[in-house]
Amino acid sequence: MCSLDEYVVHDPDRGWELAPGGAARLEAHLAQLSGDALIDEVIDVLAFAARLHDLDPTSRLHLELVGLAADRAHAFSAAVQRRQMDRDPSRTAEAQERSARKAAAFLGQPTSPRFDMPRTCKTGQSRSARP
């Protein structure tokens, strides 16, 4: 577990901000990690970002930290998916299809061609035609 004190600084006049070179050092640190160690660090960064936001909601530092952590977690996830695809492409393709259907359902998008027709309201008008 790293201390984020080496990546951020607090200036009484300007508030919290990344230390000089802090973003690059944090990215390099996260890039060295994988698996549970990476997950633990990402959680620490997100928790620290949440505390920063509570301390100073006007600061954008928490957004930068969340972005750095999310980028590294996404890169790691993509690498794992590529390795899985190399091992068994058909199984991974099925999993990706299931994942896409779940995401579409979560977002309220149609998951089947039968839902592609315009929905109508009780008056028989298309929803898009309503004022």
mmCIF file of C-alpha atoms in Angstrom:
data_model
loop_
_atom_site.group_PDB
_atom_site.id
_atom_site.type_symbol
_atom_site.label_atom_id
_atom_site.label_comp_id
_atom_site.label_asym_id
_atom_site.label_seq_id
_atom_site.Cartn_x
_atom_site.Cartn_y
_atom_site.Cartn_z
ATOM 1 C CA MET A 1 0.000 0.000 0.000
ATOM 2 C CA CYS A 2 1.456 3.337 -1.020
ATOM 3 C CA SER A 3 1.125 6.638 0.714
ATOM 4 C CA LEU A 4 -0.347 9.200 -1.625
ATOM 5 C CA ASP A 5 1.487 11.936 0.262
ATOM 6 C CA GLU A 6 4.376 11.594 -2.187
ATOM 7 C CA TYR A 7 2.070 12.302 -5.150
ATOM 8 C CA VAL A 8 -0.013 15.209 -3.847
ATOM 9 C CA VAL A 9 0.706 18.380 -1.914
ATOM 10 C CA HIS A 10 -1.415 20.824 0.030
ATOM 11 C CA ASP A 11 -0.833 24.522 -0.346
ATOM 12 C CA PRO A 12 -2.802 26.686 2.121
ATOM 13 C CA ASP A 13 -3.540 29.215 -0.636
ATOM 14 C CA ARG A 14 -4.207 26.892 -3.570
ATOM 15 C CA GLY A 15 -5.484 23.786 -1.794
ATOM 16 C CA TRP A 16 -4.703 20.219 -2.818
ATOM 17 C CA GLU A 17 -2.869 19.542 -6.071
ATOM 18 C CA LEU A 18 -0.578 17.011 -7.661
ATOM 19 C CA ALA A 19 3.037 17.339 -6.629
ATOM 20 C CA PRO A 20 5.454 18.160 -9.449
ATOM 21 C CA GLY A 21 5.766 14.910 -11.392
ATOM 22 C CA GLY A 22 3.195 13.315 -9.091
ATOM 23 C CA ALA A 23 0.909 12.104 -11.865
ATOM 24 C CA ALA A 24 3.750 10.405 -13.739
ATOM 25 C CA ARG A 25 5.096 8.793 -10.561
ATOM 26 C CA LEU A 26 1.651 7.537 -9.552
ATOM 27 C CA GLU A 27 1.041 6.152 -13.054
ATOM 28 C CA ALA A 28 4.427 4.405 -12.971
ATOM 29 C CA HIS A 29 3.692 2.970 -9.530
ATOM 30 C CA LEU A 30 0.290 1.625 -10.597
ATOM 31 C CA ALA A 31 1.763 0.244 -13.841
ATOM 32 C CA GLN A 32 4.079 -2.000 -11.797
ATOM 33 C CA LEU A 33 1.146 -3.655 -10.046
ATOM 34 C CA SER A 34 -1.310 -6.322 -11.086
ATOM 35 C CA GLY A 35 -4.023 -8.494 -9.606
ATOM 36 C CA ASP A 36 -4.932 -7.970 -5.964
ATOM 37 C CA ALA A 37 -2.100 -5.499 -5.389
ATOM 38 C CA LEU A 38 -3.420 -3.258 -8.170
ATOM 39 C CA ILE A 39 -6.973 -3.557 -6.886
ATOM 40 C CA ASP A 40 -5.844 -2.578 -3.375
ATOM 41 C CA GLU A 41 -3.971 0.459 -4.687
ATOM 42 C CA VAL A 42 -6.853 1.567 -6.892
ATOM 43 C CA ILE A 43 -9.175 1.325 -3.886
ATOM 44 C CA ASP A 44 -6.716 3.398 -1.832
ATOM 45 C CA VAL A 45 -6.502 6.047 -4.556
ATOM 46 C CA LEU A 46 -10.297 6.197 -4.866
ATOM 47 C CA ALA A 47 -10.728 6.437 -1.083
ATOM 48 C CA PHE A 48 -8.137 9.223 -0.936
ATOM 49 C CA ALA A 49 -9.900 11.021 -3.798
ATOM 50 C CA ALA A 50 -13.212 10.762 -1.932
ATOM 51 C CA ARG A 51 -11.634 12.251 1.204
ATOM 52 C CA LEU A 52 -10.134 15.069 -0.872
ATOM 53 C CA HIS A 53 -13.520 15.812 -2.388
ATOM 54 C CA ASP A 54 -15.045 15.939 1.103
ATOM 55 C CA LEU A 55 -12.316 18.340 2.243
ATOM 56 C CA ASP A 56 -12.434 20.573 -0.815
ATOM 57 C CA PRO A 57 -15.335 20.001 -3.236
ATOM 58 C CA THR A 58 -14.065 22.777 -5.531
ATOM 59 C CA SER A 59 -10.726 21.068 -6.145
ATOM 60 C CA ARG A 60 -10.402 19.019 -9.302
ATOM 61 C CA LEU A 61 -7.599 16.871 -7.908
ATOM 62 C CA HIS A 62 -9.976 14.099 -6.922
ATOM 63 C CA LEU A 63 -11.067 13.848 -10.567
ATOM 64 C CA GLU A 64 -7.456 13.554 -11.720
ATOM 65 C CA LEU A 65 -6.765 10.807 -9.182
ATOM 66 C CA VAL A 66 -9.908 8.887 -10.117
ATOM 67 C CA GLY A 67 -8.944 9.206 -13.780
ATOM 68 C CA LEU A 68 -5.438 7.865 -13.180
ATOM 69 C CA ALA A 69 -6.717 4.924 -11.150
ATOM 70 C CA ALA A 70 -9.483 4.136 -13.633
ATOM 71 C CA ASP A 71 -7.121 4.271 -16.608
ATOM 72 C CA ARG A 72 -4.735 1.795 -15.005
ATOM 73 C CA ALA A 73 -7.528 -0.527 -13.867
ATOM 74 C CA HIS A 74 -9.011 -0.450 -17.382
ATOM 75 C CA ALA A 75 -5.637 -1.207 -18.988
ATOM 76 C CA PHE A 76 -5.134 -4.155 -16.641
ATOM 77 C CA SER A 77 -8.645 -5.444 -17.317
ATOM 78 C CA ALA A 78 -8.094 -5.203 -21.080
ATOM 79 C CA ALA A 79 -4.825 -7.137 -20.778
ATOM 80 C CA VAL A 80 -6.566 -9.883 -18.801
ATOM 81 C CA GLN A 81 -9.346 -10.064 -21.403
ATOM 82 C CA ARG A 82 -6.778 -10.343 -24.217
ATOM 83 C CA ARG A 83 -5.074 -13.237 -22.425
ATOM 84 C CA GLN A 84 -8.429 -14.957 -21.918
ATOM 85 C CA MET A 85 -9.334 -14.445 -25.575
ATOM 86 C CA ASP A 86 -6.030 -16.020 -26.615
ATOM 87 C CA ARG A 87 -6.811 -19.074 -24.484
ATOM 88 C CA ASP A 88 -10.432 -19.642 -25.523
ATOM 89 C CA PRO A 89 -11.852 -17.155 -28.040
ATOM 90 C CA SER A 90 -15.346 -18.671 -28.197
ATOM 91 C CA ARG A 91 -15.885 -18.594 -24.439
ATOM 92 C CA THR A 92 -14.650 -15.026 -24.163
ATOM 93 C CA ALA A 93 -16.845 -13.903 -27.075
ATOM 94 C CA GLU A 94 -19.887 -15.392 -25.332
ATOM 95 C CA ALA A 95 -18.954 -13.627 -22.104
ATOM 96 C CA GLN A 96 -18.552 -10.325 -23.955
ATOM 97 C CA GLU A 97 -21.944 -10.795 -25.578
ATOM 98 C CA ARG A 98 -23.555 -11.502 -22.175
ATOM 99 C CA SER A 99 -21.802 -8.467 -20.759
ATOM 100 C CA ALA A 100 -23.078 -6.275 -23.602
ATOM 101 C CA ARG A 101 -26.641 -7.518 -23.058
ATOM 102 C CA LYS A 102 -26.402 -6.787 -19.321
ATOM 103 C CA ALA A 103 -25.024 -3.304 -19.990
ATOM 104 C CA ALA A 104 -27.780 -2.595 -22.508
ATOM 105 C CA ALA A 105 -30.420 -3.786 -20.046
ATOM 106 C CA PHE A 106 -28.906 -1.628 -17.304
ATOM 107 C CA LEU A 107 -28.960 1.411 -19.573
ATOM 108 C CA GLY A 108 -32.537 0.668 -20.602
ATOM 109 C CA GLN A 109 -31.636 -0.022 -24.203
ATOM 110 C CA PRO A 110 -33.340 -2.725 -26.226
ATOM 111 C CA THR A 111 -31.545 -6.070 -26.174
ATOM 112 C CA SER A 112 -33.672 -7.788 -28.787
ATOM 113 C CA PRO A 113 -34.789 -6.836 -32.318
ATOM 114 C CA ARG A 114 -38.444 -7.069 -31.270
ATOM 115 C CA PHE A 115 -37.940 -3.921 -29.166
ATOM 116 C CA ASP A 116 -36.598 -1.883 -32.080
ATOM 117 C CA MET A 117 -40.058 -0.629 -33.055
ATOM 118 C CA PRO A 118 -41.132 2.759 -31.665
ATOM 119 C CA ARG A 119 -42.922 2.512 -28.360
ATOM 120 C CA THR A 120 -46.363 4.062 -28.162
ATOM 121 C CA CYS A 121 -48.128 5.769 -25.346
ATOM 122 C CA LYS A 122 -51.717 4.985 -24.325
ATOM 123 C CA THR A 123 -53.115 7.373 -26.933
ATOM 124 C CA GLY A 124 -51.460 5.403 -29.723
ATOM 125 C CA GLN A 125 -48.983 8.154 -30.570
ATOM 126 C CA SER A 126 -45.295 7.504 -30.772
ATOM 127 C CA ARG A 127 -43.498 8.859 -27.695
ATOM 128 C CA SER A 128 -41.330 11.025 -29.899
ATOM 129 C CA ALA A 129 -44.463 12.629 -31.388
ATOM 130 C CA ARG A 130 -45.727 13.746 -27.988
ATOM 131 C CA PRO A 131 -45.295 17.444 -27.167
#
